[in-house]
Amino acid sequence: MDSAHYFSAEPVGPEQRRRLSVTLAGRDVTVETAGGIFSPDSLDKGTAAMLRTVPDPPSSGSFLDIGTGWGPLALTLALSSPDAQVTGVEVNDRAAQLCRDNAAALGLDNVSVYRPDEVPAERTFDLIWSNPPIRVGKEALHSILLQWLPRLAPGGRALLVVQKNLGADSLLPWMAAALDERLPGQFTASRFGSEKGFRILQVDRIR
C-alpha cells in the first residue's frame, strides 16, 4: 500500500476489518484493524520499541497521542492510567474510528479521538506519546510537532519514537531550536534512550 494512503482522511479501498491479538500494558487483548491505515497487520516496530522503553505514565492527568492509528499508544495509556483522560489525534477517519471502537471494546471510557482541528486550542497536556509520521515529509512533520509540542503543560513531557535511519538524530536539535525560538527558555529536548534502531526522544516543558 502507498504509505500516503494512511495520511488521507478517507483512505482508498474497502475497510475489511480484521482482528489482531497484541499485548498492551501487560494485557493480552484483541483489537480491530483494517486496510488503509498505518501498520494494520501487527504492532509497528517503532511503537513496540517505544512501549518496551518508556516508563509507565502517571496515574492521572491529560495525555495526548499524536497520530493514534488504530490505537496502540492511546490504548496503552488508558489501560495503564484509568484515571487519566487520553486524547488521540488522527487525520485518517478510518483509523480514528477503529481506535474509538477498540477503546469501547476494552471498556476504556477515558479515550477520545479527534481530527487535529477538533481539539480546542486551549487544551494542554501533561504527557504526549507519539510514533510521529516521519514519512509524511520533513515540512509536514515539523508542522505537526510545532502544532502539538508547545501544548505541553508546565512540567509536562513528550516522548517520541523515531527510526534512527529516518532522521532521529537531526530531529532532536531541530526540536530544541524550534521550540526555543517559539517559546524561549521553556523547553528542553534530549535523547531518552535507544532500542533496536530507534531513538526515543524526550521534550520537557519547564515548570
JSON list of C-alpha atoms in Angstrom, two decimals, residues 72-184:
[
{"chain": "A", "resi": 72, "resn": "PRO", "atom": "CA", "xyz": [-1.73, 1.07, 20.44]},
{"chain": "A", "resi": 73, "resn": "LEU", "atom": "CA", "xyz": [-0.30, 4.06, 22.31]},
{"chain": "A", "resi": 74, "resn": "ALA", "atom": "CA", "xyz": [-3.63, 5.62, 23.28]},
{"chain": "A", "resi": 75, "resn": "LEU", "atom": "CA", "xyz": [-4.98, 2.26, 24.47]},
{"chain": "A", "resi": 76, "resn": "THR", "atom": "CA", "xyz": [-1.80, 1.56, 26.46]},
{"chain": "A", "resi": 77, "resn": "LEU", "atom": "CA", "xyz": [-2.06, 4.96, 28.16]},
{"chain": "A", "resi": 78, "resn": "ALA", "atom": "CA", "xyz": [-5.71, 4.35, 29.02]},
{"chain": "A", "resi": 79, "resn": "LEU", "atom": "CA", "xyz": [-5.12, 0.81, 30.27]},
{"chain": "A", "resi": 80, "resn": "SER", "atom": "CA", "xyz": [-2.17, 1.93, 32.40]},
{"chain": "A", "resi": 81, "resn": "SER", "atom": "CA", "xyz": [-3.87, 5.04, 33.80]},
{"chain": "A", "resi": 82, "resn": "PRO", "atom": "CA", "xyz": [-7.64, 4.59, 34.05]},
{"chain": "A", "resi": 83, "resn": "ASP", "atom": "CA", "xyz": [-7.96, 7.92, 35.90]},
{"chain": "A", "resi": 84, "resn": "ALA", "atom": "CA", "xyz": [-6.28, 9.85, 33.06]},
{"chain": "A", "resi": 85, "resn": "GLN", "atom": "CA", "xyz": [-8.03, 11.46, 30.11]},
{"chain": "A", "resi": 86, "resn": "VAL", "atom": "CA", "xyz": [-6.45, 10.24, 26.88]},
{"chain": "A", "resi": 87, "resn": "THR", "atom": "CA", "xyz": [-6.84, 12.19, 23.65]},
{"chain": "A", "resi": 88, "resn": "GLY", "atom": "CA", "xyz": [-5.83, 10.75, 20.31]},
{"chain": "A", "resi": 89, "resn": "VAL", "atom": "CA", "xyz": [-5.44, 12.92, 17.21]},
{"chain": "A", "resi": 90, "resn": "GLU", "atom": "CA", "xyz": [-5.67, 11.26, 13.82]},
{"chain": "A", "resi": 91, "resn": "VAL", "atom": "CA", "xyz": [-6.23, 12.57, 10.29]},
{"chain": "A", "resi": 92, "resn": "ASN", "atom": "CA", "xyz": [-7.32, 9.18, 8.93]},
{"chain": "A", "resi": 93, "resn": "ASP", "atom": "CA", "xyz": [-11.03, 8.84, 9.74]},
{"chain": "A", "resi": 94, "resn": "ARG", "atom": "CA", "xyz": [-10.96, 5.05, 9.38]},
{"chain": "A", "resi": 95, "resn": "ALA", "atom": "CA", "xyz": [-8.09, 4.72, 11.86]},
{"chain": "A", "resi": 96, "resn": "ALA", "atom": "CA", "xyz": [-9.75, 7.16, 14.26]},
{"chain": "A", "resi": 97, "resn": "GLN", "atom": "CA", "xyz": [-12.97, 5.13, 14.31]},
{"chain": "A", "resi": 98, "resn": "LEU", "atom": "CA", "xyz": [-11.03, 1.92, 14.83]},
{"chain": "A", "resi": 99, "resn": "CYS", "atom": "CA", "xyz": [-9.33, 3.43, 17.87]},
{"chain": "A", "resi": 100, "resn": "ARG", "atom": "CA", "xyz": [-12.69, 4.57, 19.26]},
{"chain": "A", "resi": 101, "resn": "ASP", "atom": "CA", "xyz": [-14.17, 1.11, 18.71]},
{"chain": "A", "resi": 102, "resn": "ASN", "atom": "CA", "xyz": [-11.15, -0.65, 20.20]},
{"chain": "A", "resi": 103, "resn": "ALA", "atom": "CA", "xyz": [-11.34, 1.56, 23.28]},
{"chain": "A", "resi": 104, "resn": "ALA", "atom": "CA", "xyz": [-15.04, 0.82, 23.66]},
{"chain": "A", "resi": 105, "resn": "ALA", "atom": "CA", "xyz": [-14.48, -2.92, 23.27]},
{"chain": "A", "resi": 106, "resn": "LEU", "atom": "CA", "xyz": [-11.88, -2.80, 26.04]},
{"chain": "A", "resi": 107, "resn": "GLY", "atom": "CA", "xyz": [-14.18, -0.80, 28.32]},
{"chain": "A", "resi": 108, "resn": "LEU", "atom": "CA", "xyz": [-11.98, 2.29, 28.16]},
{"chain": "A", "resi": 109, "resn": "ASP", "atom": "CA", "xyz": [-14.25, 5.29, 28.51]},
{"chain": "A", "resi": 110, "resn": "ASN", "atom": "CA", "xyz": [-11.29, 7.61, 29.09]},
{"chain": "A", "resi": 111, "resn": "VAL", "atom": "CA", "xyz": [-10.22, 7.67, 25.41]},
{"chain": "A", "resi": 112, "resn": "SER", "atom": "CA", "xyz": [-11.39, 10.29, 22.90]},
{"chain": "A", "resi": 113, "resn": "VAL", "atom": "CA", "xyz": [-10.17, 10.54, 19.31]},
{"chain": "A", "resi": 114, "resn": "TYR", "atom": "CA", "xyz": [-10.41, 13.66, 17.17]},
{"chain": "A", "resi": 115, "resn": "ARG", "atom": "CA", "xyz": [-9.19, 15.18, 13.97]},
{"chain": "A", "resi": 116, "resn": "PRO", "atom": "CA", "xyz": [-6.42, 17.65, 14.82]},
{"chain": "A", "resi": 117, "resn": "ASP", "atom": "CA", "xyz": [-8.59, 20.71, 14.13]},
{"chain": "A", "resi": 118, "resn": "GLU", "atom": "CA", "xyz": [-11.28, 19.45, 16.51]},
{"chain": "A", "resi": 119, "resn": "VAL", "atom": "CA", "xyz": [-9.14, 19.75, 19.64]},
{"chain": "A", "resi": 120, "resn": "PRO", "atom": "CA", "xyz": [-9.81, 23.06, 21.43]},
{"chain": "A", "resi": 121, "resn": "ALA", "atom": "CA", "xyz": [-6.89, 25.45, 21.09]},
{"chain": "A", "resi": 122, "resn": "GLU", "atom": "CA", "xyz": [-6.67, 25.99, 24.85]},
{"chain": "A", "resi": 123, "resn": "ARG", "atom": "CA", "xyz": [-6.19, 22.28, 25.69]},
{"chain": "A", "resi": 124, "resn": "THR", "atom": "CA", "xyz": [-2.82, 21.40, 27.20]},
{"chain": "A", "resi": 125, "resn": "PHE", "atom": "CA", "xyz": [-1.38, 18.01, 28.03]},
{"chain": "A", "resi": 126, "resn": "ASP", "atom": "CA", "xyz": [0.69, 16.59, 30.86]},
{"chain": "A", "resi": 127, "resn": "LEU", "atom": "CA", "xyz": [2.10, 13.78, 28.73]},
{"chain": "A", "resi": 128, "resn": "ILE", "atom": "CA", "xyz": [2.47, 13.27, 25.00]},
{"chain": "A", "resi": 129, "resn": "TRP", "atom": "CA", "xyz": [3.37, 9.95, 23.41]},
{"chain": "A", "resi": 130, "resn": "SER", "atom": "CA", "xyz": [3.85, 9.62, 19.68]},
{"chain": "A", "resi": 131, "resn": "ASN", "atom": "CA", "xyz": [5.23, 7.50, 16.89]},
{"chain": "A", "resi": 132, "resn": "PRO", "atom": "CA", "xyz": [5.14, 10.51, 14.55]},
{"chain": "A", "resi": 133, "resn": "PRO", "atom": "CA", "xyz": [4.51, 10.09, 10.81]},
{"chain": "A", "resi": 134, "resn": "ILE", "atom": "CA", "xyz": [8.09, 10.59, 9.63]},
{"chain": "A", "resi": 135, "resn": "ARG", "atom": "CA", "xyz": [7.25, 9.53, 6.05]},
{"chain": "A", "resi": 136, "resn": "VAL", "atom": "CA", "xyz": [4.78, 12.38, 5.62]},
{"chain": "A", "resi": 137, "resn": "GLY", "atom": "CA", "xyz": [7.81, 14.56, 4.82]},
{"chain": "A", "resi": 138, "resn": "LYS", "atom": "CA", "xyz": [10.03, 16.91, 6.80]},
{"chain": "A", "resi": 139, "resn": "GLU", "atom": "CA", "xyz": [7.97, 20.07, 6.31]},
{"chain": "A", "resi": 140, "resn": "ALA", "atom": "CA", "xyz": [4.69, 18.41, 7.26]},
{"chain": "A", "resi": 141, "resn": "LEU", "atom": "CA", "xyz": [6.31, 16.59, 10.20]},
{"chain": "A", "resi": 142, "resn": "HIS", "atom": "CA", "xyz": [7.77, 19.82, 11.56]},
{"chain": "A", "resi": 143, "resn": "SER", "atom": "CA", "xyz": [4.36, 21.48, 11.26]},
{"chain": "A", "resi": 144, "resn": "ILE", "atom": "CA", "xyz": [2.72, 18.63, 13.21]},
{"chain": "A", "resi": 145, "resn": "LEU", "atom": "CA", "xyz": [5.30, 18.76, 16.00]},
{"chain": "A", "resi": 146, "resn": "LEU", "atom": "CA", "xyz": [5.09, 22.54, 16.31]},
{"chain": "A", "resi": 147, "resn": "GLN", "atom": "CA", "xyz": [1.31, 22.27, 16.48]},
{"chain": "A", "resi": 148, "resn": "TRP", "atom": "CA", "xyz": [1.35, 19.92, 19.49]},
{"chain": "A", "resi": 149, "resn": "LEU", "atom": "CA", "xyz": [4.61, 20.09, 21.46]},
{"chain": "A", "resi": 150, "resn": "PRO", "atom": "CA", "xyz": [4.04, 23.70, 22.60]},
{"chain": "A", "resi": 151, "resn": "ARG", "atom": "CA", "xyz": [0.81, 22.45, 24.18]},
{"chain": "A", "resi": 152, "resn": "LEU", "atom": "CA", "xyz": [2.66, 20.56, 26.87]},
{"chain": "A", "resi": 153, "resn": "ALA", "atom": "CA", "xyz": [1.59, 21.85, 30.26]},
{"chain": "A", "resi": 154, "resn": "PRO", "atom": "CA", "xyz": [4.32, 23.22, 32.55]},
{"chain": "A", "resi": 155, "resn": "GLY", "atom": "CA", "xyz": [6.15, 20.20, 33.91]},
{"chain": "A", "resi": 156, "resn": "GLY", "atom": "CA", "xyz": [4.81, 18.06, 31.07]},
{"chain": "A", "resi": 157, "resn": "ARG", "atom": "CA", "xyz": [6.82, 15.62, 28.99]},
{"chain": "A", "resi": 158, "resn": "ALA", "atom": "CA", "xyz": [6.66, 14.32, 25.42]},
{"chain": "A", "resi": 159, "resn": "LEU", "atom": "CA", "xyz": [8.22, 11.03, 24.32]},
{"chain": "A", "resi": 160, "resn": "LEU", "atom": "CA", "xyz": [8.55, 10.26, 20.62]},
{"chain": "A", "resi": 161, "resn": "VAL", "atom": "CA", "xyz": [9.99, 7.25, 18.81]},
{"chain": "A", "resi": 162, "resn": "VAL", "atom": "CA", "xyz": [11.86, 7.86, 15.56]},
{"chain": "A", "resi": 163, "resn": "GLN", "atom": "CA", "xyz": [13.77, 5.37, 13.44]},
{"chain": "A", "resi": 164, "resn": "LYS", "atom": "CA", "xyz": [17.49, 6.12, 13.57]},
{"chain": "A", "resi": 165, "resn": "ASN", "atom": "CA", "xyz": [17.99, 5.98, 9.80]},
{"chain": "A", "resi": 166, "resn": "LEU", "atom": "CA", "xyz": [14.99, 8.24, 9.16]},
{"chain": "A", "resi": 167, "resn": "GLY", "atom": "CA", "xyz": [16.46, 11.29, 10.83]},
{"chain": "A", "resi": 168, "resn": "ALA", "atom": "CA", "xyz": [16.12, 10.80, 14.57]},
{"chain": "A", "resi": 169, "resn": "ASP", "atom": "CA", "xyz": [19.47, 12.40, 15.34]},
{"chain": "A", "resi": 170, "resn": "SER", "atom": "CA", "xyz": [18.75, 15.51, 13.25]},
{"chain": "A", "resi": 171, "resn": "LEU", "atom": "CA", "xyz": [15.19, 15.86, 14.52]},
{"chain": "A", "resi": 172, "resn": "LEU", "atom": "CA", "xyz": [16.32, 16.31, 18.13]},
{"chain": "A", "resi": 173, "resn": "PRO", "atom": "CA", "xyz": [18.36, 19.53, 17.66]},
{"chain": "A", "resi": 174, "resn": "TRP", "atom": "CA", "xyz": [15.68, 20.87, 15.31]},
{"chain": "A", "resi": 175, "resn": "MET", "atom": "CA", "xyz": [13.01, 20.41, 18.01]},
{"chain": "A", "resi": 176, "resn": "ALA", "atom": "CA", "xyz": [15.20, 22.11, 20.61]},
{"chain": "A", "resi": 177, "resn": "ALA", "atom": "CA", "xyz": [15.88, 25.10, 18.36]},
{"chain": "A", "resi": 178, "resn": "ALA", "atom": "CA", "xyz": [12.33, 25.43, 17.03]},
{"chain": "A", "resi": 179, "resn": "LEU", "atom": "CA", "xyz": [10.73, 25.30, 20.46]},
{"chain": "A", "resi": 180, "resn": "ASP", "atom": "CA", "xyz": [13.22, 27.75, 21.90]},
{"chain": "A", "resi": 181, "resn": "GLU", "atom": "CA", "xyz": [12.53, 30.15, 19.04]},
{"chain": "A", "resi": 182, "resn": "ARG", "atom": "CA", "xyz": [8.80, 29.95, 19.64]},
{"chain": "A", "resi": 183, "resn": "LEU", "atom": "CA", "xyz": [8.83, 29.92, 23.47]},
{"chain": "A", "resi": 184, "resn": "PRO", "atom": "CA", "xyz": [12.31, 30.89, 24.66]}
]
